[in-house]
Coordinates of C-alpha atoms in Angstrom, one line a residue:
Chain A
M1 CA 1.3 33.2 26.7
A2 CA -2.3 32.3 28.7
R3 CA -2.1 28.8 30.8
Q4 CA -4.3 27.6 27.6
D5 CA -1.8 28.7 25.3
R6 CA 0.2 26.8 26.6
A7 CA -1.1 23.5 27.4
I8 CA -2.6 23.6 23.5
R9 CA 1.1 24.3 22.7
T10 CA 2.4 21.1 25.2
R11 CA -0.2 18.9 24.2
R12 CA 1.1 19.6 20.2
I13 CA 4.7 19.6 21.6
C14 CA 3.6 16.0 23.1
L15 CA 1.9 14.6 19.5
E16 CA 4.4 15.7 17.4
A17 CA 7.5 14.0 19.2
A18 CA 5.3 10.8 19.8
A19 CA 4.7 11.0 16.0
E20 CA 8.1 10.9 15.5
V21 CA 9.1 8.5 18.0
F22 CA 6.1 5.8 16.0
D23 CA 7.0 7.1 13.2
E24 CA 11.1 6.0 13.4
C25 CA 10.3 3.1 16.0
G26 CA 7.0 1.5 14.9
Y27 CA 4.3 1.3 17.7
E28 CA 6.3 -1.7 19.6
G29 CA 8.9 0.0 19.4
A30 CA 8.4 3.2 20.9
S31 CA 9.1 3.8 24.7
I32 CA 6.9 6.9 26.6
A33 CA 10.6 7.5 27.7
A34 CA 12.0 8.0 24.0
I35 CA 9.1 10.4 23.9
L36 CA 9.7 12.5 26.9
E37 CA 12.9 12.8 25.2
R38 CA 12.1 13.4 21.7
A39 CA 9.4 16.2 23.5
G40 CA 11.8 17.9 26.5
L41 CA 9.1 18.1 28.6
T42 CA 8.9 16.2 32.7
R43 CA 6.6 13.1 32.6
G44 CA 3.8 15.3 34.7
A45 CA 3.8 17.0 31.5
L46 CA 2.9 14.8 29.3
Y47 CA 0.3 12.8 31.8
F48 CA -1.0 15.9 32.4
H49 CA -2.5 15.4 28.7
F50 CA -2.0 11.3 27.5
S51 CA -2.2 9.2 30.2
S52 CA -0.4 6.2 28.0
K53 CA 1.4 5.3 24.4
E54 CA -1.6 3.9 23.4
E55 CA -3.7 7.0 23.9
L56 CA -0.5 9.5 22.2
A57 CA -1.2 6.4 19.3
R58 CA -4.8 7.4 19.1
G59 CA -4.1 11.2 19.3
V60 CA -1.7 11.1 15.8
L61 CA -4.3 9.0 14.3
A62 CA -6.9 11.5 15.9
E63 CA -4.9 14.4 13.6
A64 CA -4.4 12.3 10.4
V65 CA -7.5 13.1 8.3
T66 CA -6.8 16.6 7.0
A67 CA -8.0 18.7 3.8
E68 CA -6.0 21.6 5.6
G69 CA -5.2 23.5 2.2
V70 CA -7.5 22.6 -0.1
M71 CA -9.7 25.2 -1.4
P72 CA -12.7 25.5 -3.6
Q73 CA -12.6 25.1 -7.0
P74 CA -14.4 25.4 -10.3
L75 CA -14.4 21.6 -10.6
K76 CA -14.9 19.4 -7.7
L77 CA -12.6 17.2 -9.1
Q78 CA -9.8 19.0 -8.9
E79 CA -10.6 19.3 -5.1
W80 CA -10.8 15.8 -4.8
V81 CA -7.1 15.6 -6.5
D82 CA -5.8 18.5 -5.0
T83 CA -6.5 17.1 -1.6
A84 CA -4.4 13.7 -2.4
L85 CA -1.7 15.8 -3.6
L86 CA -1.6 18.1 -0.3
L87 CA -1.0 14.8 2.0
A88 CA 1.2 13.9 -1.1
Y89 CA 3.3 17.2 -0.4
R90 CA 2.8 17.0 3.5
L91 CA 3.3 14.3 4.7
P92 CA 7.4 13.4 4.2
R93 CA 7.1 17.4 6.3
E94 CA 4.9 16.5 9.1
P95 CA 5.4 13.4 11.4
V96 CA 2.5 13.3 12.8
L97 CA 1.2 12.1 8.7
S98 CA 3.8 9.8 8.2
A99 CA 3.5 8.0 11.6
S100 CA 0.1 7.1 11.1
I101 CA 0.4 5.3 8.0
R102 CA 3.4 3.3 10.1
L103 CA 0.7 2.8 12.7
S104 CA -1.8 1.4 10.0
A105 CA 0.4 -0.6 8.1
D106 CA 1.2 -2.7 11.2
P107 CA -1.4 -5.5 12.0
R108 CA -0.6 -5.3 15.4
A109 CA -0.9 -1.6 16.0
R110 CA -4.2 -1.9 13.2
G111 CA -5.4 -4.1 15.0
L112 CA -5.3 -2.1 18.5
L113 CA -6.0 1.4 17.2
G114 CA -7.9 0.7 14.1
T115 CA -6.5 3.5 10.7
R116 CA -8.0 6.6 9.6
W117 CA -8.7 4.7 6.2
P118 CA -12.9 4.4 6.1
D119 CA -12.6 8.4 7.5
W120 CA -10.4 8.6 4.4
I121 CA -12.7 6.7 2.0
A122 CA -15.8 8.5 3.1
L123 CA -14.6 11.5 2.1
G124 CA -13.6 10.7 -0.6
R125 CA -16.8 9.1 -1.7
D126 CA -18.2 12.6 -0.8
M127 CA -16.2 14.2 -3.6
I128 CA -16.2 11.9 -6.2
A129 CA -20.2 11.8 -5.5
E130 CA -20.9 15.8 -5.4
A131 CA -18.3 15.7 -8.8
K132 CA -20.0 13.0 -10.3
A133 CA -23.2 14.7 -9.4
R134 CA -22.0 18.0 -11.7
G135 CA -21.2 15.6 -14.5
E136 CA -17.6 15.4 -14.0
V137 CA -17.5 11.8 -13.8
M138 CA -18.3 8.9 -16.2
P139 CA -21.5 6.9 -15.3
H140 CA -20.1 4.1 -14.7
V141 CA -18.1 5.1 -11.8
D142 CA -19.1 3.8 -8.3
P143 CA -18.0 6.5 -5.8
L144 CA -17.1 4.6 -2.9
V145 CA -15.0 1.9 -5.5
A146 CA -13.4 5.0 -6.7
S147 CA -12.3 6.0 -3.5
R148 CA -11.9 3.2 -1.7
V149 CA -8.8 2.0 -4.7
T150 CA -7.5 5.8 -4.7
V151 CA -7.5 5.8 -1.0
A152 CA -5.5 1.7 -1.0
S153 CA -3.4 3.3 -4.3
W154 CA -1.8 6.0 -2.3
T155 CA -1.1 4.4 0.5
G156 CA 0.4 1.6 -1.8
V157 CA 2.3 4.2 -3.2
Q158 CA 4.0 5.5 0.0
L159 CA 5.0 2.6 1.2
V160 CA 6.3 0.9 -1.9
S161 CA 8.6 4.5 -3.0
G162 CA 9.2 5.9 0.4
S163 CA 10.9 2.3 0.5
Q164 CA 13.0 2.7 -2.6
A165 CA 16.0 4.1 -2.8
D166 CA 16.4 5.5 -6.7
A167 CA 12.8 6.5 -5.8
P168 CA 11.2 9.7 -7.3
A169 CA 9.6 12.0 -4.3
L170 CA 6.0 10.9 -3.4
V171 CA 4.7 13.8 -4.9
D172 CA 5.9 12.7 -8.3
D173 CA 4.8 9.6 -7.3
I174 CA 1.2 10.3 -7.0
V175 CA 0.6 12.5 -9.8
A176 CA 1.9 9.5 -11.9
L177 CA -0.9 7.8 -9.9
F178 CA -3.2 10.3 -10.5
A179 CA -2.4 10.5 -14.3
L180 CA -3.1 6.9 -14.9
L181 CA -6.4 6.7 -13.2
L182 CA -8.4 10.0 -13.9
P183 CA -9.0 8.8 -17.4
G184 CA -10.9 6.3 -15.6
I185 CA -12.9 8.4 -13.5
A186 CA -13.6 11.6 -15.1
V187 CA -15.4 12.8 -18.5
P188 CA -13.0 13.0 -21.0
A189 CA -14.0 16.5 -21.3
I190 CA -12.8 18.0 -18.2
L191 CA -9.7 16.0 -18.0
T192 CA -7.4 18.5 -19.6
R193 CA -9.2 21.0 -17.6
L194 CA -8.0 19.4 -14.5
E195 CA -4.6 20.2 -12.8
V196 CA -2.2 17.4 -11.8
S197 CA 1.6 18.3 -11.0
A198 CA 4.0 18.3 -7.8
E199 CA 4.2 22.3 -8.2
R200 CA -0.1 22.6 -6.7
P201 CA 0.5 21.6 -3.2
A202 CA 3.0 24.0 -2.5
R203 CA 1.3 27.3 -4.2
L204 CA -2.2 26.2 -2.9
L205 CA -0.5 26.1 0.6
A206 CA 1.1 29.5 -0.1
Q207 CA -2.2 31.0 -1.4
A208 CA -4.1 29.9 2.2
G209 CA -2.1 32.4 3.6
P210 CA 0.7 32.3 6.9
A211 CA 0.1 28.9 8.3
A212 CA -1.6 27.9 11.4
P213 CA 0.0 25.9 13.4
A214 CA 0.4 23.2 11.1
D215 CA -2.5 19.9 11.9
Chain B
M1 CA 9.6 -41.3 -1.9
A2 CA 13.3 -40.9 -3.1
R3 CA 15.3 -39.4 -1.0
Q4 CA 16.0 -35.9 -3.1
D5 CA 12.0 -36.0 -3.6
R6 CA 11.8 -36.5 0.2
A7 CA 14.5 -33.0 0.8
I8 CA 12.2 -31.2 -1.9
R9 CA 9.2 -32.1 0.3
T10 CA 11.1 -31.0 3.9
R11 CA 12.2 -27.6 2.1
R12 CA 8.9 -26.6 1.4
I13 CA 7.3 -28.3 4.7
C14 CA 9.8 -25.8 6.3
L15 CA 9.2 -22.9 3.8
E16 CA 5.3 -23.1 4.4
A17 CA 5.0 -22.8 8.3
A18 CA 7.5 -20.4 8.1
A19 CA 5.1 -18.2 6.0
E20 CA 1.9 -19.1 7.9
V21 CA 4.0 -18.0 11.2
F22 CA 5.7 -15.0 9.5
D23 CA 2.4 -13.9 8.5
E24 CA 0.4 -14.3 11.8
C25 CA 3.3 -12.9 14.1
G26 CA 5.4 -10.3 11.9
Y27 CA 9.0 -11.2 11.4
E28 CA 10.0 -9.8 15.1
G29 CA 6.9 -12.1 16.9
A30 CA 8.0 -15.1 14.5
S31 CA 10.0 -18.1 16.4
I32 CA 11.5 -20.8 15.2
A33 CA 10.6 -22.7 17.8
A34 CA 6.5 -22.0 16.6
I35 CA 7.4 -22.4 13.2
L36 CA 8.9 -26.2 13.9
E37 CA 5.8 -26.3 15.5
R38 CA 3.9 -25.5 12.5
A39 CA 6.2 -28.0 10.8
G40 CA 5.7 -30.4 12.7
L41 CA 9.5 -31.6 11.9
T42 CA 12.4 -31.9 14.1
R43 CA 15.0 -29.1 14.7
G44 CA 18.0 -31.7 13.1
A45 CA 15.5 -31.5 9.9
L46 CA 14.9 -28.0 9.5
Y47 CA 18.2 -27.0 10.1
F48 CA 19.5 -29.1 7.7
H49 CA 17.4 -26.7 5.2
F50 CA 17.5 -23.2 6.5
S51 CA 20.2 -22.3 9.4
S52 CA 18.4 -19.1 11.1
K53 CA 14.5 -17.2 11.2
E54 CA 16.4 -14.7 8.8
E55 CA 17.3 -17.0 6.2
L56 CA 13.9 -18.9 6.5
A57 CA 12.4 -15.3 5.1
R58 CA 14.5 -14.8 2.6
G59 CA 13.4 -18.2 1.7
V60 CA 10.3 -16.9 1.8
L61 CA 10.7 -13.8 -0.3
A62 CA 12.7 -15.9 -2.9
E63 CA 9.2 -17.9 -3.4
A64 CA 7.0 -14.6 -4.1
V65 CA 8.1 -13.3 -7.2
T66 CA 5.4 -15.8 -9.6
A67 CA 3.9 -15.4 -13.1
E68 CA 2.3 -19.0 -12.3
G69 CA -0.6 -19.9 -14.9
V70 CA -0.1 -16.5 -17.0
M71 CA 0.0 -17.8 -20.2
P72 CA 0.1 -16.3 -23.8
Q73 CA -2.3 -14.1 -24.5
P74 CA -2.7 -12.1 -28.3
L75 CA -2.6 -9.0 -26.0
K76 CA 0.5 -8.8 -24.0
L77 CA -1.5 -6.5 -22.1
Q78 CA -3.6 -9.0 -21.2
E79 CA -0.5 -10.9 -19.5
W80 CA 0.2 -8.3 -17.4
V81 CA -3.5 -8.3 -16.4
D82 CA -3.2 -11.4 -15.8
T83 CA -0.1 -11.7 -13.8
A84 CA -1.9 -9.2 -11.7
L85 CA -5.4 -11.2 -11.1
L86 CA -3.3 -14.4 -10.9
L87 CA -1.6 -13.0 -7.8
A88 CA -4.4 -11.7 -6.3
Y89 CA -6.5 -15.0 -6.3
R90 CA -3.5 -16.8 -5.3
L91 CA -2.7 -14.5 -2.5
P92 CA -5.3 -15.6 0.3
R93 CA -5.0 -18.8 -0.1
E94 CA -0.7 -19.1 -0.1
P95 CA 1.0 -18.3 3.1
V96 CA 4.5 -17.7 1.1
L97 CA 3.0 -14.6 -0.9
S98 CA 1.2 -13.2 2.1
A99 CA 3.7 -13.1 3.8
S100 CA 6.0 -11.8 1.7
I101 CA 4.0 -8.6 1.8
R102 CA 3.9 -8.7 5.3
L103 CA 7.8 -8.9 5.4
S104 CA 7.6 -6.0 2.8
A105 CA 5.6 -3.9 4.8
D106 CA 7.5 -3.7 7.9
P107 CA 10.1 -1.6 8.0
R108 CA 12.5 -3.6 10.5
A109 CA 11.7 -7.1 7.9
R110 CA 12.3 -4.7 4.9
G111 CA 15.8 -3.1 6.0
L112 CA 17.1 -6.6 7.0
L113 CA 15.3 -8.4 3.7
G114 CA 14.8 -6.0 1.2
T115 CA 11.8 -6.6 -1.0
R116 CA 10.6 -8.0 -3.8
W117 CA 9.2 -4.6 -5.1
P118 CA 11.9 -3.8 -7.7
D119 CA 12.2 -7.4 -9.4
W120 CA 8.2 -6.9 -9.9
I121 CA 8.3 -3.7 -10.9
A122 CA 10.9 -5.2 -13.6
L123 CA 8.8 -7.8 -14.6
G124 CA 6.1 -5.1 -15.1
R125 CA 7.5 -2.8 -17.2
D126 CA 8.8 -5.2 -19.0
M127 CA 5.6 -6.3 -20.4
I128 CA 4.3 -3.4 -20.7
A129 CA 7.3 -2.5 -22.7
E130 CA 6.6 -5.5 -25.0
A131 CA 2.7 -4.4 -25.0
K132 CA 3.5 -1.1 -26.1
A133 CA 5.7 -1.7 -28.7
R134 CA 2.9 -3.9 -30.1
G135 CA 0.7 -0.7 -30.0
E136 CA -1.6 -1.9 -27.8
V137 CA -0.5 1.0 -24.9
M138 CA -0.7 5.3 -25.3
P139 CA 2.2 6.6 -26.4
H140 CA 3.2 9.2 -23.8
V141 CA 2.8 6.2 -21.0
D142 CA 6.4 5.4 -19.4
P143 CA 6.9 1.2 -18.9
L144 CA 8.7 1.5 -15.7
V145 CA 6.4 4.5 -14.6
A146 CA 3.2 2.5 -15.0
S147 CA 4.9 -0.3 -13.6
R148 CA 6.2 1.4 -10.2
V149 CA 3.0 3.1 -9.9
T150 CA 0.7 -0.3 -10.3
V151 CA 2.8 -2.5 -8.2
A152 CA 2.5 0.3 -5.6
S153 CA -1.5 0.7 -5.9
W154 CA -2.0 -3.2 -5.9
T155 CA -0.2 -3.6 -2.6
G156 CA -2.0 -0.8 -1.1
V157 CA -4.7 -2.3 -2.3
Q158 CA -4.2 -5.5 -0.4
L159 CA -3.1 -3.8 3.0
V160 CA -6.4 -1.8 3.2
S161 CA -8.2 -4.3 1.8
G162 CA -7.5 -6.6 3.6
S163 CA -7.7 -4.7 7.1
Q164 CA -11.3 -3.7 6.5
A165 CA -14.1 -6.1 7.5
D166 CA -16.7 -5.1 5.2
A167 CA -14.0 -5.0 1.8
P168 CA -14.8 -7.0 -0.8
A169 CA -12.2 -10.3 -1.8
L170 CA -8.8 -9.0 -2.6
V171 CA -9.7 -9.7 -6.6
D172 CA -12.5 -7.8 -6.7
D173 CA -10.6 -4.9 -5.7
I174 CA -7.7 -5.7 -7.9
V175 CA -10.6 -5.8 -10.9
A176 CA -11.7 -2.6 -9.7
L177 CA -8.3 -1.5 -9.4
F178 CA -7.4 -2.4 -13.6
A179 CA -10.9 -0.9 -14.1
L180 CA -9.6 2.9 -13.2
L181 CA -5.9 2.1 -14.4
L182 CA -6.3 1.0 -18.1
P183 CA -8.0 3.4 -19.4
G184 CA -4.7 5.5 -18.5
I185 CA -3.1 2.4 -20.5
A186 CA -4.2 0.6 -22.8
V187 CA -4.7 2.4 -26.7
P188 CA -8.6 3.0 -26.3
A189 CA -9.1 0.3 -29.5
I190 CA -7.9 -2.5 -27.5
L191 CA -10.1 -1.9 -23.7
T192 CA -12.5 -2.9 -24.8
R193 CA -11.0 -6.8 -26.1
L194 CA -9.3 -6.8 -22.9
E195 CA -11.4 -8.9 -20.1
V196 CA -10.7 -8.3 -16.6
S197 CA -12.4 -9.8 -14.2
A198 CA -12.7 -11.8 -11.1
E199 CA -13.4 -14.9 -12.8
R200 CA -10.7 -15.5 -15.2
P201 CA -7.8 -16.4 -13.1
A202 CA -9.3 -19.7 -11.6
R203 CA -10.2 -20.3 -15.2
L204 CA -6.9 -19.7 -16.0
L205 CA -5.8 -22.2 -13.4
A206 CA -8.1 -24.6 -14.5
Q207 CA -6.6 -24.2 -17.8
A208 CA -2.6 -24.5 -16.8
G209 CA -3.8 -27.8 -16.0
P210 CA -3.3 -30.1 -12.6
A211 CA -0.9 -28.1 -10.7
A212 CA 2.3 -29.1 -10.3
P213 CA 3.1 -28.3 -6.4
A214 CA 2.3 -24.6 -5.5
D215 CA 5.1 -22.2 -6.2

């Protein structure tokens, strides 16, 4: 393995180990020692990439906005739905994503590190605005407000579902969320043309082909 | 003041001081010393009512499900909307309510104390089910799923709005949430008869008459 590949891979191991520890222990509860143990790396290898716990947390957050698996669709609103479904499918499988929500939900970590919510809101706003320009969205819907409310609702569903022993899988609850939200956003003529299903994100990822290293 | 009234009032002071400290510092960060200082009570007065920080937190959570201000309406769905709007209006004014969300959003406190989400979900489920029996709700809507998704979305809006410097008041964002959700829940014929406005909760509370001691 070339030196550069090895460095990229080591950095990735650091981030994933840090994400797992942040996800389990929160920001305050996480220690560099626990992250090192999880990563199976020497202190020197980790410090080559990240100089502190804070920098590791920033690295985790930097990777937490992703549209991986989203593919161009005839309806722009479908791409927006796909982004939300893919995130719901991937989050329980990828500590970097769940850790970033846990860091954002913690007021202390949020004060120190900020959140990625503004980026998610901007991403959704742009997709809804483009869908609106194509006539897919009802005229009275404000893309920014619709995106902000949806990002917030998505986050709340993850938080509340994740805390209930008998709750369905996250992706099922996100499907239920969009089933309620879409009639308030999409023009009636396209409502039945949108696919909002728990099976869709896995299919999209399979179509996207053999995974690049997950991020 | 009779001895019993005084005891009730002292208990209330303890709970509100505890709620303020939990809301500011989180469960881990809160100390009995800080709560005592906030309450202006002696240790003995507090321990007469609550034997530990955990018991104080349980006392805060016990008061966090409230339909105060909700009045009978011609449409049952309006009562459900009113419950959500009133909570959004009251939360920034009542530390017991905001502290209970902070305690629930913190995985450690949640593991120890549980949450009130199941109670909120049951309350909403029963209201939506009654509205459905009256023909106000679309046939395909499952009251439990609709309530769970709405409670979760409400919580997410509070979490995300509360963290954004430029976000509107909570009640405005909850109005926006219901504007998006209701077309997916209510039958079209009653949609325009529902009042979903930021002014409504203050008006309802005023109509409810001179406040009993806030709970």
